[in-house]
Coordinates of C-alpha atoms in Angstrom, one line a residue:
M1 CA -21.9 74.5 68.9
K2 CA -21.7 71.1 70.4
K3 CA -21.6 69.5 67.0
I4 CA -18.7 71.7 66.0
L5 CA -16.8 70.9 69.1
L6 CA -17.5 67.1 68.5
L7 CA -16.2 67.3 64.9
V8 CA -13.0 69.2 66.1
A9 CA -12.4 66.6 68.8
L10 CA -12.9 63.7 66.3
A11 CA -10.5 65.4 63.9
V12 CA -7.8 65.8 66.6
A13 CA -8.3 62.2 67.7
F14 CA -7.9 61.0 64.0
Y15 CA -4.8 63.0 63.6
S16 CA -3.3 61.7 66.8
C17 CA -3.9 58.1 65.7
K18 CA -2.1 58.7 62.4
R19 CA 1.0 60.2 64.0
L20 CA 4.0 57.9 63.8
A21 CA 6.6 57.3 66.5
E22 CA 10.2 58.3 65.8
G23 CA 11.7 56.2 63.0
E24 CA 8.4 54.6 62.0
Y25 CA 7.4 54.7 58.3
V26 CA 4.3 54.0 56.2
I27 CA 4.8 53.7 52.5
T28 CA 1.6 54.0 50.6
G29 CA 1.8 53.2 46.9
T30 CA -0.2 53.1 43.7
V31 CA 0.8 51.0 40.7
K32 CA -0.7 52.4 37.5
G33 CA -2.2 49.7 35.3
M34 CA -1.8 46.8 37.8
K35 CA -4.7 45.5 40.0
T36 CA -2.9 42.7 41.8
G37 CA 0.7 41.6 42.3
L38 CA 3.6 41.7 44.7
V39 CA 5.8 44.5 45.8
Y40 CA 9.3 43.8 47.3
L41 CA 11.0 46.4 49.5
E42 CA 14.7 46.0 48.9
K43 CA 17.9 47.4 50.3
Q44 CA 21.6 47.1 49.0
N45 CA 23.4 44.1 50.4
Q46 CA 26.3 44.6 52.8
M47 CA 28.9 44.3 49.9
G48 CA 27.0 47.1 47.9
M49 CA 26.6 44.7 45.0
G50 CA 23.0 44.1 44.2
S51 CA 20.0 44.2 46.6
Q52 CA 18.0 42.0 48.8
A53 CA 14.3 42.0 49.8
I54 CA 13.5 42.9 53.4
D55 CA 9.7 42.9 53.1
T56 CA 7.0 41.8 50.7
V57 CA 3.4 43.0 50.4
K58 CA 0.5 42.4 48.0
I59 CA -1.0 44.9 45.6
V60 CA -4.8 45.1 46.1
D61 CA -6.9 47.1 43.6
G62 CA -3.7 48.8 42.4
K63 CA -2.6 49.9 45.9
F64 CA -0.1 48.7 48.5
E65 CA 1.1 49.7 52.0
I66 CA 4.4 48.8 53.8
K67 CA 5.0 49.7 57.4
G68 CA 8.2 49.4 59.5
K69 CA 10.9 51.2 61.4
T70 CA 14.2 52.6 60.5
T71 CA 17.1 54.3 62.4
E72 CA 18.3 56.7 59.7
P73 CA 17.6 57.6 56.1
E74 CA 18.9 55.2 53.5
I75 CA 18.3 54.5 49.8
H76 CA 16.0 51.6 49.3
F77 CA 14.1 50.2 46.2
L78 CA 10.6 49.0 45.3
Q79 CA 10.6 46.1 43.0
I80 CA 7.2 45.3 41.4
D81 CA 6.9 41.6 40.5
K82 CA 7.2 41.0 36.7
V83 CA 8.2 44.7 36.1
N84 CA 11.6 45.7 34.8
G85 CA 13.5 48.1 36.9
K86 CA 13.3 49.3 40.4
V87 CA 12.0 52.5 42.1
P88 CA 14.7 54.0 44.2
F89 CA 13.5 56.1 47.2
I90 CA 14.7 57.2 50.6
L91 CA 13.5 55.1 53.4
E92 CA 13.0 57.3 56.5
G93 CA 10.6 57.9 59.2
G94 CA 7.3 59.4 58.1
E95 CA 4.5 58.9 55.6
I96 CA 6.0 58.2 52.1
A97 CA 3.8 58.2 49.0
V98 CA 5.0 56.4 45.8
T99 CA 3.2 56.4 42.5
V100 CA 4.7 53.7 40.3
D101 CA 4.6 53.9 36.5
K102 CA 5.2 50.2 35.6
D103 CA 5.6 51.0 31.8
S104 CA 8.3 53.8 32.5
I105 CA 9.6 53.1 35.9
F106 CA 11.8 56.3 35.8
K107 CA 8.7 58.3 35.7
S108 CA 7.5 57.1 39.1
K109 CA 6.9 59.8 41.7
L110 CA 7.9 60.2 45.2
S111 CA 6.5 62.5 47.9
G112 CA 5.5 62.8 51.6
T113 CA 8.7 63.3 53.4
Y114 CA 11.3 66.1 53.0
N115 CA 13.9 63.9 51.5
N116 CA 11.6 62.1 49.1
D117 CA 10.3 65.5 47.9
E118 CA 13.8 66.6 47.3
F119 CA 14.8 63.3 45.6
N120 CA 11.7 63.6 43.3
T121 CA 12.7 67.1 42.3
F122 CA 16.3 66.1 41.8
N123 CA 15.2 63.2 39.5
V124 CA 12.8 65.4 37.5
E125 CA 15.5 68.1 37.0
S126 CA 18.2 65.5 36.1
N127 CA 15.8 63.9 33.5
K128 CA 15.1 67.2 31.9
I129 CA 18.8 67.9 31.5
Q130 CA 19.6 64.5 30.2
K131 CA 16.7 64.6 27.7
R132 CA 18.1 67.9 26.4
M133 CA 21.6 66.4 26.0
Q134 CA 20.4 63.1 24.5
K135 CA 20.8 64.0 20.8
Q136 CA 24.2 65.4 21.2
V137 CA 25.5 62.4 23.3
M138 CA 24.0 59.8 20.9
A139 CA 25.6 61.6 17.9
F140 CA 29.0 61.7 19.7
Q141 CA 28.8 58.0 20.6
T142 CA 27.8 57.0 17.0
K143 CA 30.6 59.1 15.5
N144 CA 33.4 58.0 17.8
M145 CA 32.5 54.5 18.9
T146 CA 34.8 52.9 16.4
A147 CA 37.7 55.3 17.1
M148 CA 37.3 54.5 20.9
N149 CA 37.3 50.8 20.4
E150 CA 40.4 50.9 18.2
A151 CA 42.2 53.2 20.7
Q152 CA 41.4 50.7 23.5
Q153 CA 42.7 47.8 21.6
K154 CA 45.9 49.7 20.8
N155 CA 46.1 51.2 24.3
D156 CA 46.2 54.6 22.6
T157 CA 45.9 56.7 25.7
V158 CA 46.2 60.0 23.8
T159 CA 43.1 59.2 21.7
M160 CA 41.2 57.8 24.6
N161 CA 41.8 60.9 26.8
A162 CA 41.0 63.3 23.9
L163 CA 37.7 61.5 23.3
R164 CA 36.9 61.5 27.1
K165 CA 37.5 65.2 27.3
Q166 CA 35.1 65.8 24.4
Y167 CA 32.5 63.6 26.1
D168 CA 33.0 65.4 29.4
V169 CA 32.1 68.7 27.7
L170 CA 28.9 67.2 26.5
Q171 CA 28.2 66.0 30.0
K172 CA 28.9 69.4 31.6
D173 CA 25.3 70.4 32.4
I174 CA 24.4 67.2 34.2
T175 CA 27.7 67.1 36.1
D176 CA 27.4 70.8 37.1
Y177 CA 23.9 70.3 38.3
T178 CA 24.7 67.0 40.2
F179 CA 27.9 68.2 41.9
G180 CA 26.6 71.6 42.5
Y181 CA 23.4 70.2 44.3
P182 CA 25.0 69.8 47.8
K183 CA 26.1 73.4 48.0
N184 CA 22.5 74.6 47.6
H185 CA 20.8 71.8 49.6
P186 CA 22.6 71.2 52.8
K187 CA 19.7 69.4 54.6
S188 CA 18.9 67.0 51.6
Y189 CA 20.0 63.3 52.1
I190 CA 20.9 63.3 48.4
S191 CA 23.6 65.9 49.2
V192 CA 25.5 63.6 51.5
L193 CA 25.4 60.8 48.9
I194 CA 26.7 63.1 46.2
T195 CA 29.4 64.4 48.5
Q196 CA 30.5 60.9 49.2
M197 CA 30.9 60.4 45.4
M198 CA 32.9 63.5 45.1
L199 CA 35.4 62.3 47.7
N200 CA 36.4 59.5 45.3
N201 CA 36.6 61.8 42.2
P202 CA 40.0 63.6 41.9
K203 CA 38.3 66.4 40.0
Y204 CA 36.0 67.3 42.9
S205 CA 37.7 65.8 46.0
K206 CA 39.3 69.2 46.9
D207 CA 35.8 70.7 47.5
V208 CA 34.6 67.9 49.7
E209 CA 35.8 69.3 53.0
G210 CA 34.0 72.6 52.6
I211 CA 30.8 71.0 51.5
Y212 CA 30.9 68.5 54.3
K213 CA 31.2 71.3 56.9
S214 CA 28.2 73.1 55.4
L215 CA 26.0 69.9 55.6
D216 CA 23.3 69.7 58.3
E217 CA 24.5 67.9 61.4
S218 CA 21.8 65.2 61.0
L219 CA 23.4 64.2 57.6
K220 CA 26.9 64.0 59.2
K221 CA 25.5 61.3 61.5
T222 CA 24.3 59.0 58.7
K223 CA 26.4 56.2 57.3
P224 CA 27.6 58.2 54.2
G225 CA 28.3 61.2 56.4
K226 CA 30.5 59.1 58.7
A227 CA 32.2 57.6 55.7
I228 CA 33.0 61.1 54.3
K229 CA 34.5 62.1 57.7
T230 CA 36.7 58.9 57.7
G231 CA 37.8 59.6 54.2
L232 CA 38.7 63.2 54.9
D233 CA 40.7 62.2 58.1
A234 CA 42.5 59.5 56.2
S235 CA 43.5 62.0 53.4
K236 CA 45.0 64.4 55.9
K237 CA 47.3 61.7 57.3
K238 CA 48.8 60.8 53.9
P239 CA 52.2 62.2 53.4
A240 CA 52.4 65.1 50.8
L241 CA 53.9 64.1 47.4
K242 CA 57.2 65.7 46.8

């Protein structure tokens, strides 16, 4: 009995040691096929053009760990030295696990926190849809590339618009999934990012206010959440077109 109690006490103590304070994160990563190297934690620069490294760690025996603190969820990137492409993920408080596929970076997997689990699922579903569409899209591009180039050179807006409409039909499955996502995932950080995109798209902007109201309050307090609110307020102040 004493041994059982001791094991329970040790387990509780171990769990308590691993608990993170609010906003603290630990990223544990594995890089398939790479024993040593460097990993750069990057974020978008203030202009939104490109990214900049904010931390660097070593890969040891194919694994790495990054620790730090953040105030709110934000998209960040992992750049593996000498590997093409970056792994986007959501930096937030908690234990985040990343499995990097250096040969097919888009196949890298995220898990550990709610938003990264959701982001991983979103990426998997999006990739399935795009793979299903790939042959049709490539066939369309091959068939119409010359016509589109000629229309652009001649400023033939009728032809360009007609071709864009045909292309939009081919893209319907992925656009429906993407822009329909926030309605079904009001707590996911991806939802607030997509809603912000919708605000700047005339085709979807009319739906933004309703979706914004349905989002979790925590998302409204993020930078993109505040930007959506600012955009909605500004649109209401614009004079109606006669």
